PDB file of N, CA, C and O in Angstrom:
ATOM      1  N   MET A   1      -6.665  16.227  15.761  1.00  0.00           N
ATOM      2  CA  MET A   1      -6.964  16.054  14.365  1.00  0.00           C
ATOM      3  C   MET A   1      -6.543  14.643  13.938  1.00  0.00           C
ATOM      4  O   MET A   1      -5.463  14.176  14.275  1.00  0.00           O
ATOM      5  N   ARG A   2      -7.416  13.986  13.178  1.00  0.00           N
ATOM      6  CA  ARG A   2      -7.111  12.656  12.638  1.00  0.00           C
ATOM      7  C   ARG A   2      -6.520  12.809  11.239  1.00  0.00           C
ATOM      8  O   ARG A   2      -7.002  13.597  10.442  1.00  0.00           O
ATOM      9  N   VAL A   3      -5.492  12.022  10.978  1.00  0.00           N
ATOM     10  CA  VAL A   3      -4.849  12.051   9.671  1.00  0.00           C
ATOM     11  C   VAL A   3      -4.876  10.638   9.094  1.00  0.00           C
ATOM     12  O   VAL A   3      -4.429   9.684   9.736  1.00  0.00           O
ATOM     13  N   SER A   4      -5.420  10.525   7.893  1.00  0.00           N
ATOM     14  CA  SER A   4      -5.460   9.248   7.181  1.00  0.00           C
ATOM     15  C   SER A   4      -4.749   9.417   5.848  1.00  0.00           C
ATOM     16  O   SER A   4      -4.925  10.420   5.164  1.00  0.00           O
ATOM     17  N   ILE A   5      -3.942   8.422   5.495  1.00  0.00           N
ATOM     18  CA  ILE A   5      -3.158   8.443   4.263  1.00  0.00           C
ATOM     19  C   ILE A   5      -3.597   7.270   3.392  1.00  0.00           C
ATOM     20  O   ILE A   5      -3.738   6.152   3.879  1.00  0.00           O
ATOM     21  N   ILE A   6      -3.785   7.528   2.101  1.00  0.00           N
ATOM     22  CA  ILE A   6      -4.066   6.469   1.133  1.00  0.00           C
ATOM     23  C   ILE A   6      -2.941   6.482   0.103  1.00  0.00           C
ATOM     24  O   ILE A   6      -2.645   7.523  -0.489  1.00  0.00           O
ATOM     25  N   ILE A   7      -2.324   5.317  -0.089  1.00  0.00           N
ATOM     26  CA  ILE A   7      -1.225   5.202  -1.041  1.00  0.00           C
ATOM     27  C   ILE A   7      -1.628   4.219  -2.136  1.00  0.00           C
ATOM     28  O   ILE A   7      -1.694   3.010  -1.889  1.00  0.00           O
ATOM     29  N   PRO A   8      -1.937   4.706  -3.339  1.00  0.00           N
ATOM     30  CA  PRO A   8      -2.163   3.783  -4.453  1.00  0.00           C
ATOM     31  C   PRO A   8      -0.808   3.272  -4.934  1.00  0.00           C
ATOM     32  O   PRO A   8       0.147   4.042  -5.039  1.00  0.00           O
ATOM     33  N   ALA A   9      -0.704   1.978  -5.189  1.00  0.00           N
ATOM     34  CA  ALA A   9       0.595   1.416  -5.561  1.00  0.00           C
ATOM     35  C   ALA A   9       0.432   0.361  -6.650  1.00  0.00           C
ATOM     36  O   ALA A   9      -0.376  -0.554  -6.520  1.00  0.00           O
ATOM     37  N   HIS A  10       1.211   0.507  -7.687  1.00  0.00           N
ATOM     38  CA  HIS A  10       1.276  -0.507  -8.751  1.00  0.00           C
ATOM     39  C   HIS A  10       2.752  -0.771  -9.038  1.00  0.00           C
ATOM     40  O   HIS A  10       3.465   0.111  -9.526  1.00  0.00           O
ATOM     41  N   ASN A  11       3.203  -1.972  -8.691  1.00  0.00           N
ATOM     42  CA  ASN A  11       4.602  -2.367  -8.890  1.00  0.00           C
ATOM     43  C   ASN A  11       5.576  -1.353  -8.279  1.00  0.00           C
ATOM     44  O   ASN A  11       6.483  -0.866  -8.946  1.00  0.00           O
ATOM     45  N   GLU A  12       5.381  -1.086  -7.000  1.00  0.00           N
ATOM     46  CA  GLU A  12       6.216  -0.121  -6.279  1.00  0.00           C
ATOM     47  C   GLU A  12       7.132  -0.782  -5.261  1.00  0.00           C
ATOM     48  O   GLU A  12       7.571  -0.141  -4.310  1.00  0.00           O
ATOM     49  N   ALA A  13       7.432  -2.064  -5.435  1.00  0.00           N
ATOM     50  CA  ALA A  13       8.272  -2.775  -4.472  1.00  0.00           C
ATOM     51  C   ALA A  13       9.612  -2.072  -4.259  1.00  0.00           C
ATOM     52  O   ALA A  13      10.134  -2.051  -3.143  1.00  0.00           O
ATOM     53  N   GLN A  14      10.148  -1.490  -5.291  1.00  0.00           N
ATOM     54  CA  GLN A  14      11.457  -0.837  -5.196  1.00  0.00           C
ATOM     55  C   GLN A  14      11.437   0.358  -4.237  1.00  0.00           C
ATOM     56  O   GLN A  14      12.454   0.670  -3.617  1.00  0.00           O
ATOM     57  N   HIS A  15      10.291   1.025  -4.084  1.00  0.00           N
ATOM     58  CA  HIS A  15      10.225   2.254  -3.291  1.00  0.00           C
ATOM     59  C   HIS A  15       9.330   2.154  -2.058  1.00  0.00           C
ATOM     60  O   HIS A  15       9.419   2.995  -1.168  1.00  0.00           O
ATOM     61  N   LEU A  16       8.464   1.155  -1.994  1.00  0.00           N
ATOM     62  CA  LEU A  16       7.435   1.110  -0.953  1.00  0.00           C
ATOM     63  C   LEU A  16       8.009   0.952   0.446  1.00  0.00           C
ATOM     64  O   LEU A  16       7.523   1.581   1.393  1.00  0.00           O
ATOM     65  N   GLU A  17       9.019   0.134   0.618  1.00  0.00           N
ATOM     66  CA  GLU A  17       9.590  -0.063   1.952  1.00  0.00           C
ATOM     67  C   GLU A  17      10.112   1.248   2.526  1.00  0.00           C
ATOM     68  O   GLU A  17       9.865   1.580   3.691  1.00  0.00           O
ATOM     69  N   ALA A  18      10.819   2.028   1.736  1.00  0.00           N
ATOM     70  CA  ALA A  18      11.331   3.324   2.206  1.00  0.00           C
ATOM     71  C   ALA A  18      10.188   4.274   2.541  1.00  0.00           C
ATOM     72  O   ALA A  18      10.237   4.994   3.546  1.00  0.00           O
ATOM     73  N   CYS A  19       9.154   4.253   1.719  1.00  0.00           N
ATOM     74  CA  CYS A  19       7.998   5.114   1.950  1.00  0.00           C
ATOM     75  C   CYS A  19       7.313   4.772   3.276  1.00  0.00           C
ATOM     76  O   CYS A  19       7.074   5.640   4.116  1.00  0.00           O
ATOM     77  N   LEU A  20       7.016   3.489   3.467  1.00  0.00           N
ATOM     78  CA  LEU A  20       6.331   3.070   4.688  1.00  0.00           C
ATOM     79  C   LEU A  20       7.226   3.219   5.914  1.00  0.00           C
ATOM     80  O   LEU A  20       6.753   3.594   6.995  1.00  0.00           O
ATOM     81  N   SER A  21       8.506   2.964   5.767  1.00  0.00           N
ATOM     82  CA  SER A  21       9.445   3.157   6.886  1.00  0.00           C
ATOM     83  C   SER A  21       9.453   4.606   7.350  1.00  0.00           C
ATOM     84  O   SER A  21       9.580   4.881   8.539  1.00  0.00           O
ATOM     85  N   SER A  22       9.325   5.517   6.408  1.00  0.00           N
ATOM     86  CA  SER A  22       9.277   6.936   6.743  1.00  0.00           C
ATOM     87  C   SER A  22       8.067   7.261   7.618  1.00  0.00           C
ATOM     88  O   SER A  22       8.172   7.988   8.610  1.00  0.00           O
ATOM     89  N   PHE A  23       6.914   6.700   7.272  1.00  0.00           N
ATOM     90  CA  PHE A  23       5.723   6.924   8.095  1.00  0.00           C
ATOM     91  C   PHE A  23       5.876   6.297   9.479  1.00  0.00           C
ATOM     92  O   PHE A  23       5.504   6.895  10.485  1.00  0.00           O
ATOM     93  N   VAL A  24       6.422   5.092   9.530  1.00  0.00           N
ATOM     94  CA  VAL A  24       6.599   4.392  10.805  1.00  0.00           C
ATOM     95  C   VAL A  24       7.558   5.153  11.720  1.00  0.00           C
ATOM     96  O   VAL A  24       7.370   5.190  12.940  1.00  0.00           O
ATOM     97  N   ALA A  25       8.569   5.781  11.154  1.00  0.00           N
ATOM     98  CA  ALA A  25       9.584   6.478  11.946  1.00  0.00           C
ATOM     99  C   ALA A  25       9.131   7.838  12.469  1.00  0.00           C
ATOM    100  O   ALA A  25       9.816   8.426  13.313  1.00  0.00           O
ATOM    101  N   GLN A  26       8.018   8.333  12.006  1.00  0.00           N
ATOM    102  CA  GLN A  26       7.554   9.645  12.438  1.00  0.00           C
ATOM    103  C   GLN A  26       7.230   9.643  13.928  1.00  0.00           C
ATOM    104  O   GLN A  26       6.713   8.656  14.474  1.00  0.00           O
ATOM    105  N   THR A  27       7.491  10.756  14.582  1.00  0.00           N
ATOM    106  CA  THR A  27       7.161  10.908  15.999  1.00  0.00           C
ATOM    107  C   THR A  27       5.664  10.789  16.222  1.00  0.00           C
ATOM    108  O   THR A  27       5.220  10.189  17.195  1.00  0.00           O
ATOM    109  N   ASP A  28       4.900  11.339  15.320  1.00  0.00           N
ATOM    110  CA  ASP A  28       3.435  11.289  15.405  1.00  0.00           C
ATOM    111  C   ASP A  28       2.912  10.713  14.087  1.00  0.00           C
ATOM    112  O   ASP A  28       2.553  11.458  13.174  1.00  0.00           O
ATOM    113  N   PRO A  29       2.850   9.379  13.976  1.00  0.00           N
ATOM    114  CA  PRO A  29       2.413   8.772  12.707  1.00  0.00           C
ATOM    115  C   PRO A  29       0.936   9.041  12.443  1.00  0.00           C
ATOM    116  O   PRO A  29       0.194   9.432  13.355  1.00  0.00           O
ATOM    117  N   PRO A  30       0.488   8.832  11.222  1.00  0.00           N
ATOM    118  CA  PRO A  30      -0.932   9.050  10.911  1.00  0.00           C
ATOM    119  C   PRO A  30      -1.812   8.077  11.701  1.00  0.00           C
ATOM    120  O   PRO A  30      -1.346   7.034  12.164  1.00  0.00           O
ATOM    121  N   ASN A  31      -3.073   8.430  11.837  1.00  0.00           N
ATOM    122  CA  ASN A  31      -4.018   7.553  12.522  1.00  0.00           C
ATOM    123  C   ASN A  31      -4.305   6.300  11.705  1.00  0.00           C
ATOM    124  O   ASN A  31      -4.565   5.232  12.265  1.00  0.00           O
ATOM    125  N   ALA A  32      -4.273   6.448  10.396  1.00  0.00           N
ATOM    126  CA  ALA A  32      -4.545   5.314   9.507  1.00  0.00           C
ATOM    127  C   ALA A  32      -3.780   5.512   8.208  1.00  0.00           C
ATOM    128  O   ALA A  32      -3.642   6.631   7.721  1.00  0.00           O
ATOM    129  N   LEU A  33      -3.282   4.396   7.688  1.00  0.00           N
ATOM    130  CA  LEU A  33      -2.599   4.413   6.398  1.00  0.00           C
ATOM    131  C   LEU A  33      -3.094   3.198   5.628  1.00  0.00           C
ATOM    132  O   LEU A  33      -3.080   2.081   6.144  1.00  0.00           O
ATOM    133  N   LEU A  34      -3.556   3.433   4.420  1.00  0.00           N
ATOM    134  CA  LEU A  34      -4.079   2.368   3.568  1.00  0.00           C
ATOM    135  C   LEU A  34      -3.253   2.292   2.293  1.00  0.00           C
ATOM    136  O   LEU A  34      -3.112   3.289   1.579  1.00  0.00           O
ATOM    137  N   VAL A  35      -2.687   1.124   2.030  1.00  0.00           N
ATOM    138  CA  VAL A  35      -1.988   0.877   0.772  1.00  0.00           C
ATOM    139  C   VAL A  35      -2.954   0.109  -0.116  1.00  0.00           C
ATOM    140  O   VAL A  35      -3.451  -0.952   0.265  1.00  0.00           O
ATOM    141  N   VAL A  36      -3.243   0.657  -1.291  1.00  0.00           N
ATOM    142  CA  VAL A  36      -4.104  -0.010  -2.261  1.00  0.00           C
ATOM    143  C   VAL A  36      -3.204  -0.556  -3.357  1.00  0.00           C
ATOM    144  O   VAL A  36      -2.691   0.190  -4.180  1.00  0.00           O
ATOM    145  N   ASP A  37      -2.979  -1.863  -3.313  1.00  0.00           N
ATOM    146  CA  ASP A  37      -2.141  -2.524  -4.303  1.00  0.00           C
ATOM    147  C   ASP A  37      -2.988  -2.777  -5.548  1.00  0.00           C
ATOM    148  O   ASP A  37      -3.932  -3.554  -5.527  1.00  0.00           O
ATOM    149  N   ASP A  38      -2.645  -2.091  -6.623  1.00  0.00           N
ATOM    150  CA  ASP A  38      -3.434  -2.153  -7.855  1.00  0.00           C
ATOM    151  C   ASP A  38      -2.834  -3.148  -8.839  1.00  0.00           C
ATOM    152  O   ASP A  38      -2.120  -2.776  -9.768  1.00  0.00           O
ATOM    153  N   ASN A  39      -3.100  -4.430  -8.585  1.00  0.00           N
ATOM    154  CA  ASN A  39      -2.735  -5.484  -9.531  1.00  0.00           C
ATOM    155  C   ASN A  39      -1.225  -5.584  -9.767  1.00  0.00           C
ATOM    156  O   ASN A  39      -0.780  -5.853 -10.878  1.00  0.00           O
ATOM    157  N   SER A  40      -0.427  -5.380  -8.725  1.00  0.00           N
ATOM    158  CA  SER A  40       1.029  -5.454  -8.866  1.00  0.00           C
ATOM    159  C   SER A  40       1.491  -6.865  -9.173  1.00  0.00           C
ATOM    160  O   SER A  40       0.885  -7.846  -8.739  1.00  0.00           O
ATOM    161  N   THR A  41       2.591  -6.945  -9.900  1.00  0.00           N
ATOM    162  CA  THR A  41       3.178  -8.242 -10.231  1.00  0.00           C
ATOM    163  C   THR A  41       4.538  -8.425  -9.562  1.00  0.00           C
ATOM    164  O   THR A  41       5.222  -9.415  -9.813  1.00  0.00           O
ATOM    165  N   ASP A  42       4.926  -7.473  -8.720  1.00  0.00           N
ATOM    166  CA  ASP A  42       6.189  -7.578  -7.990  1.00  0.00           C
ATOM    167  C   ASP A  42       5.877  -7.822  -6.506  1.00  0.00           C
ATOM    168  O   ASP A  42       4.822  -8.330  -6.174  1.00  0.00           O
ATOM    169  N   GLY A  43       6.731  -7.445  -5.611  1.00  0.00           N
ATOM    170  CA  GLY A  43       6.543  -7.705  -4.185  1.00  0.00           C
ATOM    171  C   GLY A  43       5.789  -6.634  -3.422  1.00  0.00           C
ATOM    172  O   GLY A  43       5.835  -6.601  -2.192  1.00  0.00           O
ATOM    173  N   THR A  44       5.096  -5.756  -4.121  1.00  0.00           N
ATOM    174  CA  THR A  44       4.382  -4.656  -3.465  1.00  0.00           C
ATOM    175  C   THR A  44       3.442  -5.145  -2.375  1.00  0.00           C
ATOM    176  O   THR A  44       3.474  -4.643  -1.243  1.00  0.00           O
ATOM    177  N   PHE A  45       2.594  -6.109  -2.681  1.00  0.00           N
ATOM    178  CA  PHE A  45       1.622  -6.586  -1.697  1.00  0.00           C
ATOM    179  C   PHE A  45       2.313  -7.221  -0.487  1.00  0.00           C
ATOM    180  O   PHE A  45       1.917  -6.979   0.655  1.00  0.00           O
ATOM    181  N   GLN A  46       3.354  -7.980  -0.704  1.00  0.00           N
ATOM    182  CA  GLN A  46       4.060  -8.636   0.394  1.00  0.00           C
ATOM    183  C   GLN A  46       4.715  -7.610   1.319  1.00  0.00           C
ATOM    184  O   GLN A  46       4.673  -7.753   2.544  1.00  0.00           O
ATOM    185  N   ILE A  47       5.320  -6.588   0.750  1.00  0.00           N
ATOM    186  CA  ILE A  47       5.957  -5.543   1.559  1.00  0.00           C
ATOM    187  C   ILE A  47       4.904  -4.812   2.373  1.00  0.00           C
ATOM    188  O   ILE A  47       5.056  -4.623   3.588  1.00  0.00           O
ATOM    189  N   ALA A  48       3.837  -4.397   1.730  1.00  0.00           N
ATOM    190  CA  ALA A  48       2.774  -3.677   2.442  1.00  0.00           C
ATOM    191  C   ALA A  48       2.168  -4.558   3.530  1.00  0.00           C
ATOM    192  O   ALA A  48       1.895  -4.089   4.643  1.00  0.00           O
ATOM    193  N   SER A  49       1.977  -5.820   3.239  1.00  0.00           N
ATOM    194  CA  SER A  49       1.394  -6.743   4.214  1.00  0.00           C
ATOM    195  C   SER A  49       2.290  -6.923   5.436  1.00  0.00           C
ATOM    196  O   SER A  49       1.793  -7.039   6.560  1.00  0.00           O
ATOM    197  N   SER A  50       3.596  -6.942   5.220  1.00  0.00           N
ATOM    198  CA  SER A  50       4.502  -7.101   6.364  1.00  0.00           C
ATOM    199  C   SER A  50       4.441  -5.880   7.281  1.00  0.00           C
ATOM    200  O   SER A  50       4.490  -6.010   8.503  1.00  0.00           O
ATOM    201  N   PHE A  51       4.304  -4.695   6.706  1.00  0.00           N
ATOM    202  CA  PHE A  51       4.151  -3.493   7.522  1.00  0.00           C
ATOM    203  C   PHE A  51       2.800  -3.510   8.240  1.00  0.00           C
ATOM    204  O   PHE A  51       2.708  -3.122   9.409  1.00  0.00           O
ATOM    205  N   ALA A  52       1.763  -3.955   7.563  1.00  0.00           N
ATOM    206  CA  ALA A  52       0.434  -4.021   8.181  1.00  0.00           C
ATOM    207  C   ALA A  52       0.414  -5.010   9.345  1.00  0.00           C
ATOM    208  O   ALA A  52      -0.261  -4.778  10.354  1.00  0.00           O
ATOM    209  N   ALA A  53       1.159  -6.092   9.224  1.00  0.00           N
ATOM    210  CA  ALA A  53       1.214  -7.078  10.304  1.00  0.00           C
ATOM    211  C   ALA A  53       1.903  -6.510  11.547  1.00  0.00           C
ATOM    212  O   ALA A  53       1.570  -6.883  12.671  1.00  0.00           O
ATOM    213  N   ALA A  54       2.838  -5.594  11.341  1.00  0.00           N
ATOM    214  CA  ALA A  54       3.600  -5.027  12.451  1.00  0.00           C
ATOM    215  C   ALA A  54       2.976  -3.761  13.045  1.00  0.00           C
ATOM    216  O   ALA A  54       3.325  -3.378  14.162  1.00  0.00           O
ATOM    217  N   HIS A  55       2.080  -3.120  12.300  1.00  0.00           N
ATOM    218  CA  HIS A  55       1.516  -1.836  12.742  1.00  0.00           C
ATOM    219  C   HIS A  55       0.008  -1.847  12.506  1.00  0.00           C
ATOM    220  O   HIS A  55      -0.429  -1.892  11.355  1.00  0.00           O
ATOM    221  N   ASP A  56      -0.754  -1.774  13.589  1.00  0.00           N
ATOM    222  CA  ASP A  56      -2.206  -1.915  13.459  1.00  0.00           C
ATOM    223  C   ASP A  56      -2.884  -0.749  12.753  1.00  0.00           C
ATOM    224  O   ASP A  56      -4.039  -0.842  12.369  1.00  0.00           O
ATOM    225  N   TRP A  57      -2.196   0.336  12.549  1.00  0.00           N
ATOM    226  CA  TRP A  57      -2.776   1.487  11.859  1.00  0.00           C
ATOM    227  C   TRP A  57      -2.505   1.452  10.345  1.00  0.00           C
ATOM    228  O   TRP A  57      -2.936   2.336   9.611  1.00  0.00           O
ATOM    229  N   ILE A  58      -1.794   0.418   9.877  1.00  0.00           N
ATOM    230  CA  ILE A  58      -1.549   0.242   8.444  1.00  0.00           C
ATOM    231  C   ILE A  58      -2.415  -0.908   7.942  1.00  0.00           C
ATOM    232  O   ILE A  58      -2.463  -1.977   8.554  1.00  0.00           O
ATOM    233  N   ASN A  59      -3.110  -0.674   6.840  1.00  0.00           N
ATOM    234  CA  ASN A  59      -3.951  -1.693   6.210  1.00  0.00           C
ATOM    235  C   ASN A  59      -3.612  -1.787   4.725  1.00  0.00           C
ATOM    236  O   ASN A  59      -3.112  -0.830   4.131  1.00  0.00           O
ATOM    237  N   VAL A  60      -3.922  -2.946   4.156  1.00  0.00           N
ATOM    238  CA  VAL A  60      -3.632  -3.183   2.746  1.00  0.00           C
ATOM    239  C   VAL A  60      -4.872  -3.749   2.070  1.00  0.00           C
ATOM    240  O   VAL A  60      -5.535  -4.624   2.620  1.00  0.00           O
ATOM    241  N   VAL A  61      -5.148  -3.244   0.889  1.00  0.00           N
ATOM    242  CA  VAL A  61      -6.200  -3.789   0.040  1.00  0.00           C
ATOM    243  C   VAL A  61      -5.530  -4.212  -1.257  1.00  0.00           C
ATOM    244  O   VAL A  61      -4.741  -3.455  -1.833  1.00  0.00           O
ATOM    245  N   GLN A  62      -5.824  -5.423  -1.695  1.00  0.00           N
ATOM    246  CA  GLN A  62      -5.238  -5.897  -2.954  1.00  0.00           C
ATOM    247  C   GLN A  62      -6.321  -5.947  -4.015  1.00  0.00           C
ATOM    248  O   GLN A  62      -7.312  -6.662  -3.874  1.00  0.00           O
ATOM    249  N   ARG A  63      -6.139  -5.169  -5.048  1.00  0.00           N
ATOM    250  CA  ARG A  63      -7.078  -5.133  -6.165  1.00  0.00           C
ATOM    251  C   ARG A  63      -6.501  -5.984  -7.280  1.00  0.00           C
ATOM    252  O   ARG A  63      -5.379  -5.735  -7.732  1.00  0.00           O
ATOM    253  N   GLN A  64      -7.249  -6.979  -7.696  1.00  0.00           N
ATOM    254  CA  GLN A  64      -6.807  -7.824  -8.798  1.00  0.00           C
ATOM    255  C   GLN A  64      -7.803  -7.679  -9.943  1.00  0.00           C
ATOM    256  O   GLN A  64      -8.927  -8.159  -9.855  1.00  0.00           O
ATOM    257  N   SER A  65      -7.384  -6.975 -10.960  1.00  0.00           N
ATOM    258  CA  SER A  65      -8.264  -6.792 -12.103  1.00  0.00           C
ATOM    259  C   SER A  65      -8.001  -7.879 -13.137  1.00  0.00           C
ATOM    260  O   SER A  65      -6.924  -8.459 -13.187  1.00  0.00           O
ATOM    261  N   THR A  66      -8.989  -8.126 -13.922  1.00  0.00           N
ATOM    262  CA  THR A  66      -8.842  -9.105 -14.983  1.00  0.00           C
ATOM    263  C   THR A  66      -8.590  -8.374 -16.285  1.00  0.00           C
ATOM    264  O   THR A  66      -9.022  -7.243 -16.485  1.00  0.00           O
ATOM    265  N   ASP A  67      -7.919  -9.021 -17.167  1.00  0.00           N
ATOM    266  CA  ASP A  67      -7.625  -8.451 -18.476  1.00  0.00           C
ATOM    267  C   ASP A  67      -8.822  -8.729 -19.373  1.00  0.00           C
ATOM    268  O   ASP A  67      -9.049  -9.849 -19.784  1.00  0.00           O
ATOM    269  N   MET A  68      -9.590  -7.689 -19.653  1.00  0.00           N
ATOM    270  CA  MET A  68     -10.796  -7.864 -20.449  1.00  0.00           C
ATOM    271  C   MET A  68     -10.598  -7.235 -21.835  1.00  0.00           C
ATOM    272  O   MET A  68     -10.221  -6.078 -21.936  1.00  0.00           O
ATOM    273  N   HIS A  69     -10.796  -8.010 -22.844  1.00  0.00           N
ATOM    274  CA  HIS A  69     -10.663  -7.523 -24.215  1.00  0.00           C
ATOM    275  C   HIS A  69     -12.044  -7.520 -24.867  1.00  0.00           C
ATOM    276  O   HIS A  69     -12.822  -8.439 -24.694  1.00  0.00           O
ATOM    277  N   MET A  70     -12.280  -6.491 -25.622  1.00  0.00           N
ATOM    278  CA  MET A  70     -13.536  -6.398 -26.354  1.00  0.00           C
ATOM    279  C   MET A  70     -13.422  -7.265 -27.612  1.00  0.00           C
ATOM    280  O   MET A  70     -12.403  -7.224 -28.303  1.00  0.00           O
ATOM    281  N   PRO A  71     -14.433  -8.078 -27.881  1.00  0.00           N
ATOM    282  CA  PRO A  71     -14.380  -8.881 -29.112  1.00  0.00           C
ATOM    283  C   PRO A  71     -14.401  -7.976 -30.336  1.00  0.00           C
ATOM    284  O   PRO A  71     -14.975  -6.908 -30.322  1.00  0.00           O
ATOM    285  N   GLY A  72     -13.742  -8.444 -31.354  1.00  0.00           N
ATOM    286  CA  GLY A  72     -13.890  -7.619 -32.448  1.00  0.00           C
ATOM    287  C   GLY A  72     -13.136  -7.472 -33.601  1.00  0.00           C
ATOM    288  O   GLY A  72     -12.998  -6.787 -34.408  1.00  0.00           O
TER     289      GLY A  72
END
């Protein structure tokens, strides 16, 4: 059985390292893990990227949204 994990993250630098370390330490880690960084302003993307560099089954997507205001 294949197991894939998706972790949405927004400003989760304080907790992300422990979360990802837990997956890495598992005897049978998931086949794929994707961290979706949703416009974080802290170190979330950097932490996720460092884990992705060390583990080929971890990937990171960085979503950068723009602040759009309606005229009016």
